[in-house]
Amino acid sequence: EYEGKLEIELIPPTNLGMELNAPSFEKSSMIFIRKMVSAEFLKSLVGNDPDKLKFIQEDKKDETMVFDPATTEYQKTKEMSLLIEYYVRPCAQYPTGYYFITTKLGILFEGELPFGHFPIEYVGFDRISGNPRHRSIIKQLRPFQLEINRTASKIAEHQITSDDKVLVQNGTKLS
């Protein structure tokens, strides 16, 4: 019934959400992921289903401001749809778990989780700086960066004040 290959995807923490009152990621019964996807790609996934195509066509007309980490700027999207993936952990209501993949206007796909396996694993953010709970190489390098900044600052100070030069009169000895 299920086919395809396993795909591992890094989810930025800003695109990941959980239940509002859940005390932790592991105890949240529902997790969702927001991502911007090309409208053409979504059309290829839904095929010729007119109801689902309507959700994609109407959604791609809306412009959304999206943060681009490569340029560190916000940009308006064009020909893209906001896709939200909801994953429900196995529980009494859904013994094998459940998923919904939607646009803002309607559900594109839904069904039981394959083999009852919850597809999102929490491993921390070792590649992304600024996380309060996990380490990053940037945090480990901070002491070295502080020393580099101090040295550069002292060099600039010497260039401005010339306090690293000793001036003597012509013909006198340095003592």
mmCIF file with all atom_site columns, C-alpha atoms in Angstrom:
data_model
loop_
_atom_site.group_PDB
_atom_site.id
_atom_site.type_symbol
_atom_site.label_atom_id
_atom_site.label_alt_id
_atom_site.label_comp_id
_atom_site.label_asym_id
_atom_site.label_entity_id
_atom_site.label_seq_id
_atom_site.pdbx_PDB_ins_code
_atom_site.Cartn_x
_atom_site.Cartn_y
_atom_site.Cartn_z
_atom_site.occupancy
_atom_site.B_iso_or_equiv
_atom_site.pdbx_formal_charge
_atom_site.auth_seq_id
_atom_site.auth_comp_id
_atom_site.auth_asym_id
_atom_site.auth_atom_id
_atom_site.pdbx_PDB_model_num
ATOM 1   C CA . GLU A 1 1   ? 0.000   0.000  0.000   1.00 0.00 ? 1   GLU A CA 1
ATOM 2   C CA . TYR A 1 2   ? 2.860   2.416  0.815   1.00 0.00 ? 2   TYR A CA 1
ATOM 3   C CA . GLU A 1 3   ? 5.825   2.841  -1.470  1.00 0.00 ? 3   GLU A CA 1
ATOM 4   C CA . GLY A 1 4   ? 8.711   5.239  -1.921  1.00 0.00 ? 4   GLY A CA 1
ATOM 5   C CA . LYS A 1 5   ? 12.007  5.984  -0.271  1.00 0.00 ? 5   LYS A CA 1
ATOM 6   C CA . LEU A 1 6   ? 12.767  7.416  3.141   1.00 0.00 ? 6   LEU A CA 1
ATOM 7   C CA . GLU A 1 7   ? 13.546  11.127 3.003   1.00 0.00 ? 7   GLU A CA 1
ATOM 8   C CA . ILE A 1 8   ? 15.222  12.922 5.904   1.00 0.00 ? 8   ILE A CA 1
ATOM 9   C CA . GLU A 1 9   ? 14.499  16.637 6.052   1.00 0.00 ? 9   GLU A CA 1
ATOM 10  C CA . LEU A 1 10  ? 15.926  19.230 8.451   1.00 0.00 ? 10  LEU A CA 1
ATOM 11  C CA . ILE A 1 11  ? 13.050  21.330 9.793   1.00 0.00 ? 11  ILE A CA 1
ATOM 12  C CA . PRO A 1 12  ? 13.960  24.860 10.903  1.00 0.00 ? 12  PRO A CA 1
ATOM 13  C CA . PRO A 1 13  ? 12.539  25.487 14.387  1.00 0.00 ? 13  PRO A CA 1
ATOM 14  C CA . THR A 1 14  ? 10.695  28.588 13.153  1.00 0.00 ? 14  THR A CA 1
ATOM 15  C CA . ASN A 1 15  ? 8.587   26.383 10.839  1.00 0.00 ? 15  ASN A CA 1
ATOM 16  C CA . LEU A 1 16  ? 7.749   23.786 13.470  1.00 0.00 ? 16  LEU A CA 1
ATOM 17  C CA . GLY A 1 17  ? 4.781   24.051 15.828  1.00 0.00 ? 17  GLY A CA 1
ATOM 18  C CA . MET A 1 18  ? 3.056   22.015 18.491  1.00 0.00 ? 18  MET A CA 1
ATOM 19  C CA . GLU A 1 19  ? -0.004  22.136 20.718  1.00 0.00 ? 19  GLU A CA 1
ATOM 20  C CA . LEU A 1 20  ? -0.308  25.387 22.616  1.00 0.00 ? 20  LEU A CA 1
ATOM 21  C CA . ASN A 1 21  ? -0.544  23.837 26.103  1.00 0.00 ? 21  ASN A CA 1
ATOM 22  C CA . ALA A 1 22  ? 1.895   20.959 25.583  1.00 0.00 ? 22  ALA A CA 1
ATOM 23  C CA . PRO A 1 23  ? 4.733   21.002 28.138  1.00 0.00 ? 23  PRO A CA 1
ATOM 24  C CA . SER A 1 24  ? 7.296   19.616 25.647  1.00 0.00 ? 24  SER A CA 1
ATOM 25  C CA . PHE A 1 25  ? 7.742   18.445 22.081  1.00 0.00 ? 25  PHE A CA 1
ATOM 26  C CA . GLU A 1 26  ? 7.600   14.796 23.145  1.00 0.00 ? 26  GLU A CA 1
ATOM 27  C CA . LYS A 1 27  ? 4.280   15.262 25.009  1.00 0.00 ? 27  LYS A CA 1
ATOM 28  C CA . SER A 1 28  ? 2.512   17.199 22.271  1.00 0.00 ? 28  SER A CA 1
ATOM 29  C CA . SER A 1 29  ? -0.112  14.974 20.636  1.00 0.00 ? 29  SER A CA 1
ATOM 30  C CA . MET A 1 30  ? 0.000   17.005 17.403  1.00 0.00 ? 30  MET A CA 1
ATOM 31  C CA . ILE A 1 31  ? 2.923   18.593 15.537  1.00 0.00 ? 31  ILE A CA 1
ATOM 32  C CA . PHE A 1 32  ? 2.688   20.800 12.457  1.00 0.00 ? 32  PHE A CA 1
ATOM 33  C CA . ILE A 1 33  ? 5.174   22.054 9.872   1.00 0.00 ? 33  ILE A CA 1
ATOM 34  C CA . ARG A 1 34  ? 4.747   25.165 7.706   1.00 0.00 ? 34  ARG A CA 1
ATOM 35  C CA . LYS A 1 35  ? 6.561   25.404 4.373   1.00 0.00 ? 35  LYS A CA 1
ATOM 36  C CA . MET A 1 36  ? 6.294   27.359 1.140   1.00 0.00 ? 36  MET A CA 1
ATOM 37  C CA . VAL A 1 37  ? 5.940   25.093 -1.893  1.00 0.00 ? 37  VAL A CA 1
ATOM 38  C CA . SER A 1 38  ? 5.737   25.821 -5.599  1.00 0.00 ? 38  SER A CA 1
ATOM 39  C CA . ALA A 1 39  ? 2.143   25.805 -6.830  1.00 0.00 ? 39  ALA A CA 1
ATOM 40  C CA . GLU A 1 40  ? 3.230   23.813 -9.899  1.00 0.00 ? 40  GLU A CA 1
ATOM 41  C CA . PHE A 1 41  ? 4.737   21.104 -7.681  1.00 0.00 ? 41  PHE A CA 1
ATOM 42  C CA . LEU A 1 42  ? 1.498   20.855 -5.700  1.00 0.00 ? 42  LEU A CA 1
ATOM 43  C CA . LYS A 1 43  ? -0.522  20.617 -8.908  1.00 0.00 ? 43  LYS A CA 1
ATOM 44  C CA . SER A 1 44  ? 1.619   17.686 -10.015 1.00 0.00 ? 44  SER A CA 1
ATOM 45  C CA . LEU A 1 45  ? 0.925   15.943 -6.690  1.00 0.00 ? 45  LEU A CA 1
ATOM 46  C CA . VAL A 1 46  ? -2.874  16.301 -6.763  1.00 0.00 ? 46  VAL A CA 1
ATOM 47  C CA . GLY A 1 47  ? -3.264  15.398 -10.436 1.00 0.00 ? 47  GLY A CA 1
ATOM 48  C CA . ASN A 1 48  ? -6.582  16.323 -12.047 1.00 0.00 ? 48  ASN A CA 1
ATOM 49  C CA . ASP A 1 49  ? -8.739  16.496 -8.903  1.00 0.00 ? 49  ASP A CA 1
ATOM 50  C CA . PRO A 1 50  ? -10.739 19.738 -9.471  1.00 0.00 ? 50  PRO A CA 1
ATOM 51  C CA . ASP A 1 51  ? -11.539 20.277 -5.765  1.00 0.00 ? 51  ASP A CA 1
ATOM 52  C CA . LYS A 1 52  ? -7.900  20.076 -4.716  1.00 0.00 ? 52  LYS A CA 1
ATOM 53  C CA . LEU A 1 53  ? -6.724  22.157 -7.698  1.00 0.00 ? 53  LEU A CA 1
ATOM 54  C CA . LYS A 1 54  ? -9.123  24.900 -6.555  1.00 0.00 ? 54  LYS A CA 1
ATOM 55  C CA . PHE A 1 55  ? -7.394  25.017 -3.137  1.00 0.00 ? 55  PHE A CA 1
ATOM 56  C CA . ILE A 1 56  ? -4.004  25.461 -4.836  1.00 0.00 ? 56  ILE A CA 1
ATOM 57  C CA . GLN A 1 57  ? -5.125  28.027 -7.463  1.00 0.00 ? 57  GLN A CA 1
ATOM 58  C CA . GLU A 1 58  ? -6.775  30.310 -4.913  1.00 0.00 ? 58  GLU A CA 1
ATOM 59  C CA . ASP A 1 59  ? -3.923  29.981 -2.414  1.00 0.00 ? 59  ASP A CA 1
ATOM 60  C CA . LYS A 1 60  ? -1.173  30.917 -4.889  1.00 0.00 ? 60  LYS A CA 1
ATOM 61  C CA . LYS A 1 61  ? -2.882  34.283 -5.546  1.00 0.00 ? 61  LYS A CA 1
ATOM 62  C CA . ASP A 1 62  ? -2.115  35.395 -1.976  1.00 0.00 ? 62  ASP A CA 1
ATOM 63  C CA . GLU A 1 63  ? 1.288   36.968 -1.440  1.00 0.00 ? 63  GLU A CA 1
ATOM 64  C CA . THR A 1 64  ? 3.106   35.987 1.730   1.00 0.00 ? 64  THR A CA 1
ATOM 65  C CA . MET A 1 65  ? 6.192   37.591 3.248   1.00 0.00 ? 65  MET A CA 1
ATOM 66  C CA . VAL A 1 66  ? 8.867   34.915 3.704   1.00 0.00 ? 66  VAL A CA 1
ATOM 67  C CA . PHE A 1 67  ? 12.256  35.212 5.420   1.00 0.00 ? 67  PHE A CA 1
ATOM 68  C CA . ASP A 1 68  ? 15.111  34.055 3.178   1.00 0.00 ? 68  ASP A CA 1
ATOM 69  C CA . PRO A 1 69  ? 18.026  32.938 5.393   1.00 0.00 ? 69  PRO A CA 1
ATOM 70  C CA . ALA A 1 70  ? 20.454  33.043 2.448   1.00 0.00 ? 70  ALA A CA 1
ATOM 71  C CA . THR A 1 71  ? 19.992  36.791 1.952   1.00 0.00 ? 71  THR A CA 1
ATOM 72  C CA . THR A 1 72  ? 18.677  37.556 5.476   1.00 0.00 ? 72  THR A CA 1
ATOM 73  C CA . GLU A 1 73  ? 15.838  39.556 3.951   1.00 0.00 ? 73  GLU A CA 1
ATOM 74  C CA . TYR A 1 74  ? 12.076  39.220 3.669   1.00 0.00 ? 74  TYR A CA 1
ATOM 75  C CA . GLN A 1 75  ? 10.637  38.620 0.217   1.00 0.00 ? 75  GLN A CA 1
ATOM 76  C CA . LYS A 1 76  ? 7.142   38.345 -1.216  1.00 0.00 ? 76  LYS A CA 1
ATOM 77  C CA . THR A 1 77  ? 6.340   34.929 -2.632  1.00 0.00 ? 77  THR A CA 1
ATOM 78  C CA . LYS A 1 78  ? 5.186   34.463 -6.187  1.00 0.00 ? 78  LYS A CA 1
ATOM 79  C CA . GLU A 1 79  ? 3.424   31.384 -7.556  1.00 0.00 ? 79  GLU A CA 1
ATOM 80  C CA . MET A 1 80  ? 3.827   29.626 -4.185  1.00 0.00 ? 80  MET A CA 1
ATOM 81  C CA . SER A 1 81  ? 1.424   28.162 -1.651  1.00 0.00 ? 81  SER A CA 1
ATOM 82  C CA . LEU A 1 82  ? 1.727   27.816 2.090   1.00 0.00 ? 82  LEU A CA 1
ATOM 83  C CA . LEU A 1 83  ? 1.624   24.098 2.826   1.00 0.00 ? 83  LEU A CA 1
ATOM 84  C CA . ILE A 1 84  ? 0.903   22.953 6.385   1.00 0.00 ? 84  ILE A CA 1
ATOM 85  C CA . GLU A 1 85  ? 1.551   19.360 7.410   1.00 0.00 ? 85  GLU A CA 1
ATOM 86  C CA . TYR A 1 86  ? -0.206  18.170 10.586  1.00 0.00 ? 86  TYR A CA 1
ATOM 87  C CA . TYR A 1 87  ? 0.915   14.954 12.272  1.00 0.00 ? 87  TYR A CA 1
ATOM 88  C CA . VAL A 1 88  ? -1.112  13.400 15.102  1.00 0.00 ? 88  VAL A CA 1
ATOM 89  C CA . ARG A 1 89  ? 0.633   10.906 17.384  1.00 0.00 ? 89  ARG A CA 1
ATOM 90  C CA . PRO A 1 90  ? -1.007  7.509  17.914  1.00 0.00 ? 90  PRO A CA 1
ATOM 91  C CA . CYS A 1 91  ? -3.740  7.915  20.546  1.00 0.00 ? 91  CYS A CA 1
ATOM 92  C CA . ALA A 1 92  ? -7.191  6.523  21.447  1.00 0.00 ? 92  ALA A CA 1
ATOM 93  C CA . GLN A 1 93  ? -8.898  8.460  18.656  1.00 0.00 ? 93  GLN A CA 1
ATOM 94  C CA . TYR A 1 94  ? -6.219  7.564  16.056  1.00 0.00 ? 94  TYR A CA 1
ATOM 95  C CA . PRO A 1 95  ? -4.591  4.249  17.129  1.00 0.00 ? 95  PRO A CA 1
ATOM 96  C CA . THR A 1 96  ? -2.039  4.331  14.289  1.00 0.00 ? 96  THR A CA 1
ATOM 97  C CA . GLY A 1 97  ? -1.716  8.130  14.170  1.00 0.00 ? 97  GLY A CA 1
ATOM 98  C CA . TYR A 1 98  ? -2.986  10.443 11.459  1.00 0.00 ? 98  TYR A CA 1
ATOM 99  C CA . TYR A 1 99  ? -1.751  13.146 9.086   1.00 0.00 ? 99  TYR A CA 1
ATOM 100 C CA . PHE A 1 100 ? -3.316  16.071 7.199   1.00 0.00 ? 100 PHE A CA 1
ATOM 101 C CA . ILE A 1 101 ? -1.535  18.019 4.477   1.00 0.00 ? 101 ILE A CA 1
ATOM 102 C CA . THR A 1 102 ? -3.348  21.267 3.741   1.00 0.00 ? 102 THR A CA 1
ATOM 103 C CA . THR A 1 103 ? -3.176  24.691 2.173   1.00 0.00 ? 103 THR A CA 1
ATOM 104 C CA . LYS A 1 104 ? -4.904  27.592 3.912   1.00 0.00 ? 104 LYS A CA 1
ATOM 105 C CA . LEU A 1 105 ? -8.070  26.739 1.989   1.00 0.00 ? 105 LEU A CA 1
ATOM 106 C CA . GLY A 1 106 ? -8.488  22.996 2.362   1.00 0.00 ? 106 GLY A CA 1
ATOM 107 C CA . ILE A 1 107 ? -7.103  19.506 2.924   1.00 0.00 ? 107 ILE A CA 1
ATOM 108 C CA . LEU A 1 108 ? -5.071  18.086 0.025   1.00 0.00 ? 108 LEU A CA 1
ATOM 109 C CA . PHE A 1 109 ? -4.089  14.740 1.579   1.00 0.00 ? 109 PHE A CA 1
ATOM 110 C CA . GLU A 1 110 ? -4.969  12.856 4.742   1.00 0.00 ? 110 GLU A CA 1
ATOM 111 C CA . GLY A 1 111 ? -4.705  9.378  6.143   1.00 0.00 ? 111 GLY A CA 1
ATOM 112 C CA . GLU A 1 112 ? -3.266  7.085  8.780   1.00 0.00 ? 112 GLU A CA 1
ATOM 113 C CA . LEU A 1 113 ? 0.463   7.254  9.475   1.00 0.00 ? 113 LEU A CA 1
ATOM 114 C CA . PRO A 1 114 ? 2.301   4.500  7.590   1.00 0.00 ? 114 PRO A CA 1
ATOM 115 C CA . PHE A 1 115 ? 2.937   1.601  9.995   1.00 0.00 ? 115 PHE A CA 1
ATOM 116 C CA . GLY A 1 116 ? 1.808   3.848  12.892  1.00 0.00 ? 116 GLY A CA 1
ATOM 117 C CA . HIS A 1 117 ? 5.251   5.479  12.997  1.00 0.00 ? 117 HIS A CA 1
ATOM 118 C CA . PHE A 1 118 ? 5.350   9.161  13.942  1.00 0.00 ? 118 PHE A CA 1
ATOM 119 C CA . PRO A 1 119 ? 7.553   10.741 11.225  1.00 0.00 ? 119 PRO A CA 1
ATOM 120 C CA . ILE A 1 120 ? 9.158   13.616 13.162  1.00 0.00 ? 120 ILE A CA 1
ATOM 121 C CA . GLU A 1 121 ? 12.177  12.939 15.362  1.00 0.00 ? 121 GLU A CA 1
ATOM 122 C CA . TYR A 1 122 ? 13.488  15.624 17.700  1.00 0.00 ? 122 TYR A CA 1
ATOM 123 C CA . VAL A 1 123 ? 17.290  15.751 17.751  1.00 0.00 ? 123 VAL A CA 1
ATOM 124 C CA . GLY A 1 124 ? 18.063  19.358 18.667  1.00 0.00 ? 124 GLY A CA 1
ATOM 125 C CA . PHE A 1 125 ? 19.533  22.044 16.500  1.00 0.00 ? 125 PHE A CA 1
ATOM 126 C CA . ASP A 1 126 ? 23.278  21.472 16.345  1.00 0.00 ? 126 ASP A CA 1
ATOM 127 C CA . ARG A 1 127 ? 23.669  23.373 13.052  1.00 0.00 ? 127 ARG A CA 1
ATOM 128 C CA . ILE A 1 128 ? 21.566  26.398 13.918  1.00 0.00 ? 128 ILE A CA 1
ATOM 129 C CA . SER A 1 129 ? 22.899  29.030 16.297  1.00 0.00 ? 129 SER A CA 1
ATOM 130 C CA . GLY A 1 130 ? 20.905  30.785 18.973  1.00 0.00 ? 130 GLY A CA 1
ATOM 131 C CA . ASN A 1 131 ? 19.056  27.783 20.365  1.00 0.00 ? 131 ASN A CA 1
ATOM 132 C CA . PRO A 1 132 ? 18.816  27.894 24.171  1.00 0.00 ? 132 PRO A CA 1
ATOM 133 C CA . ARG A 1 133 ? 18.690  24.120 24.612  1.00 0.00 ? 133 ARG A CA 1
ATOM 134 C CA . HIS A 1 134 ? 21.344  22.741 22.270  1.00 0.00 ? 134 HIS A CA 1
ATOM 135 C CA . ARG A 1 135 ? 24.913  23.575 21.383  1.00 0.00 ? 135 ARG A CA 1
ATOM 136 C CA . SER A 1 136 ? 26.152  25.064 18.161  1.00 0.00 ? 136 SER A CA 1
ATOM 137 C CA . ILE A 1 137 ? 29.654  25.459 16.748  1.00 0.00 ? 137 ILE A CA 1
ATOM 138 C CA . ILE A 1 138 ? 29.119  29.217 16.830  1.00 0.00 ? 138 ILE A CA 1
ATOM 139 C CA . LYS A 1 139 ? 28.678  29.154 20.605  1.00 0.00 ? 139 LYS A CA 1
ATOM 140 C CA . GLN A 1 140 ? 31.816  26.997 21.006  1.00 0.00 ? 140 GLN A CA 1
ATOM 141 C CA . LEU A 1 141 ? 33.861  29.436 18.925  1.00 0.00 ? 141 LEU A CA 1
ATOM 142 C CA . ARG A 1 142 ? 32.634  32.524 20.794  1.00 0.00 ? 142 ARG A CA 1
ATOM 143 C CA . PRO A 1 143 ? 35.750  32.853 23.079  1.00 0.00 ? 143 PRO A CA 1
ATOM 144 C CA . PHE A 1 144 ? 38.026  32.786 20.034  1.00 0.00 ? 144 PHE A CA 1
ATOM 145 C CA . GLN A 1 145 ? 35.863  35.372 18.282  1.00 0.00 ? 145 GLN A CA 1
ATOM 146 C CA . LEU A 1 146 ? 36.037  37.619 21.358  1.00 0.00 ? 146 LEU A CA 1
ATOM 147 C CA . GLU A 1 147 ? 39.846  37.483 21.267  1.00 0.00 ? 147 GLU A CA 1
ATOM 148 C CA . ILE A 1 148 ? 39.856  38.257 17.533  1.00 0.00 ? 148 ILE A CA 1
ATOM 149 C CA . ASN A 1 149 ? 37.566  41.248 18.147  1.00 0.00 ? 149 ASN A CA 1
ATOM 150 C CA . ARG A 1 150 ? 39.728  42.510 21.051  1.00 0.00 ? 150 ARG A CA 1
ATOM 151 C CA . THR A 1 151 ? 42.892  42.249 18.960  1.00 0.00 ? 151 THR A CA 1
ATOM 152 C CA . ALA A 1 152 ? 41.309  44.038 16.000  1.00 0.00 ? 152 ALA A CA 1
ATOM 153 C CA . SER A 1 153 ? 40.045  46.764 18.311  1.00 0.00 ? 153 SER A CA 1
ATOM 154 C CA . LYS A 1 154 ? 43.524  47.250 19.824  1.00 0.00 ? 154 LYS A CA 1
ATOM 155 C CA . ILE A 1 155 ? 45.075  47.453 16.337  1.00 0.00 ? 155 ILE A CA 1
ATOM 156 C CA . ALA A 1 156 ? 42.576  50.144 15.381  1.00 0.00 ? 156 ALA A CA 1
ATOM 157 C CA . GLU A 1 157 ? 43.322  52.013 18.628  1.00 0.00 ? 157 GLU A CA 1
ATOM 158 C CA . HIS A 1 158 ? 47.077  51.939 17.880  1.00 0.00 ? 158 HIS A CA 1
ATOM 159 C CA . GLN A 1 159 ? 46.492  53.263 14.372  1.00 0.00 ? 159 GLN A CA 1
ATOM 160 C CA . ILE A 1 160 ? 44.483  56.216 15.693  1.00 0.00 ? 160 ILE A CA 1
ATOM 161 C CA . THR A 1 161 ? 46.496  57.156 18.817  1.00 0.00 ? 161 THR A CA 1
ATOM 162 C CA . SER A 1 162 ? 49.985  56.018 17.725  1.00 0.00 ? 162 SER A CA 1
ATOM 163 C CA . ASP A 1 163 ? 50.670  54.768 21.279  1.00 0.00 ? 163 ASP A CA 1
ATOM 164 C CA . ASP A 1 164 ? 52.719  51.846 19.965  1.00 0.00 ? 164 ASP A CA 1
ATOM 165 C CA . LYS A 1 165 ? 55.513  54.145 18.701  1.00 0.00 ? 165 LYS A CA 1
ATOM 166 C CA . VAL A 1 166 ? 58.416  55.548 20.743  1.00 0.00 ? 166 VAL A CA 1
ATOM 167 C CA . LEU A 1 167 ? 59.642  58.959 19.621  1.00 0.00 ? 167 LEU A CA 1
ATOM 168 C CA . VAL A 1 168 ? 63.200  60.030 20.475  1.00 0.00 ? 168 VAL A CA 1
ATOM 169 C CA . GLN A 1 169 ? 65.187  63.129 19.582  1.00 0.00 ? 169 GLN A CA 1
ATOM 170 C CA . ASN A 1 170 ? 67.829  62.871 16.937  1.00 0.00 ? 170 ASN A CA 1
ATOM 171 C CA . GLY A 1 171 ? 71.191  61.958 18.461  1.00 0.00 ? 171 GLY A CA 1
ATOM 172 C CA . THR A 1 172 ? 69.900  60.736 21.843  1.00 0.00 ? 172 THR A CA 1
ATOM 173 C CA . LYS A 1 173 ? 70.059  57.192 23.166  1.00 0.00 ? 173 LYS A CA 1
ATOM 174 C CA . LEU A 1 174 ? 67.089  55.107 24.220  1.00 0.00 ? 174 LEU A CA 1
ATOM 175 C CA . SER A 1 175 ? 67.351  54.188 27.887  1.00 0.00 ? 175 SER A CA 1
#
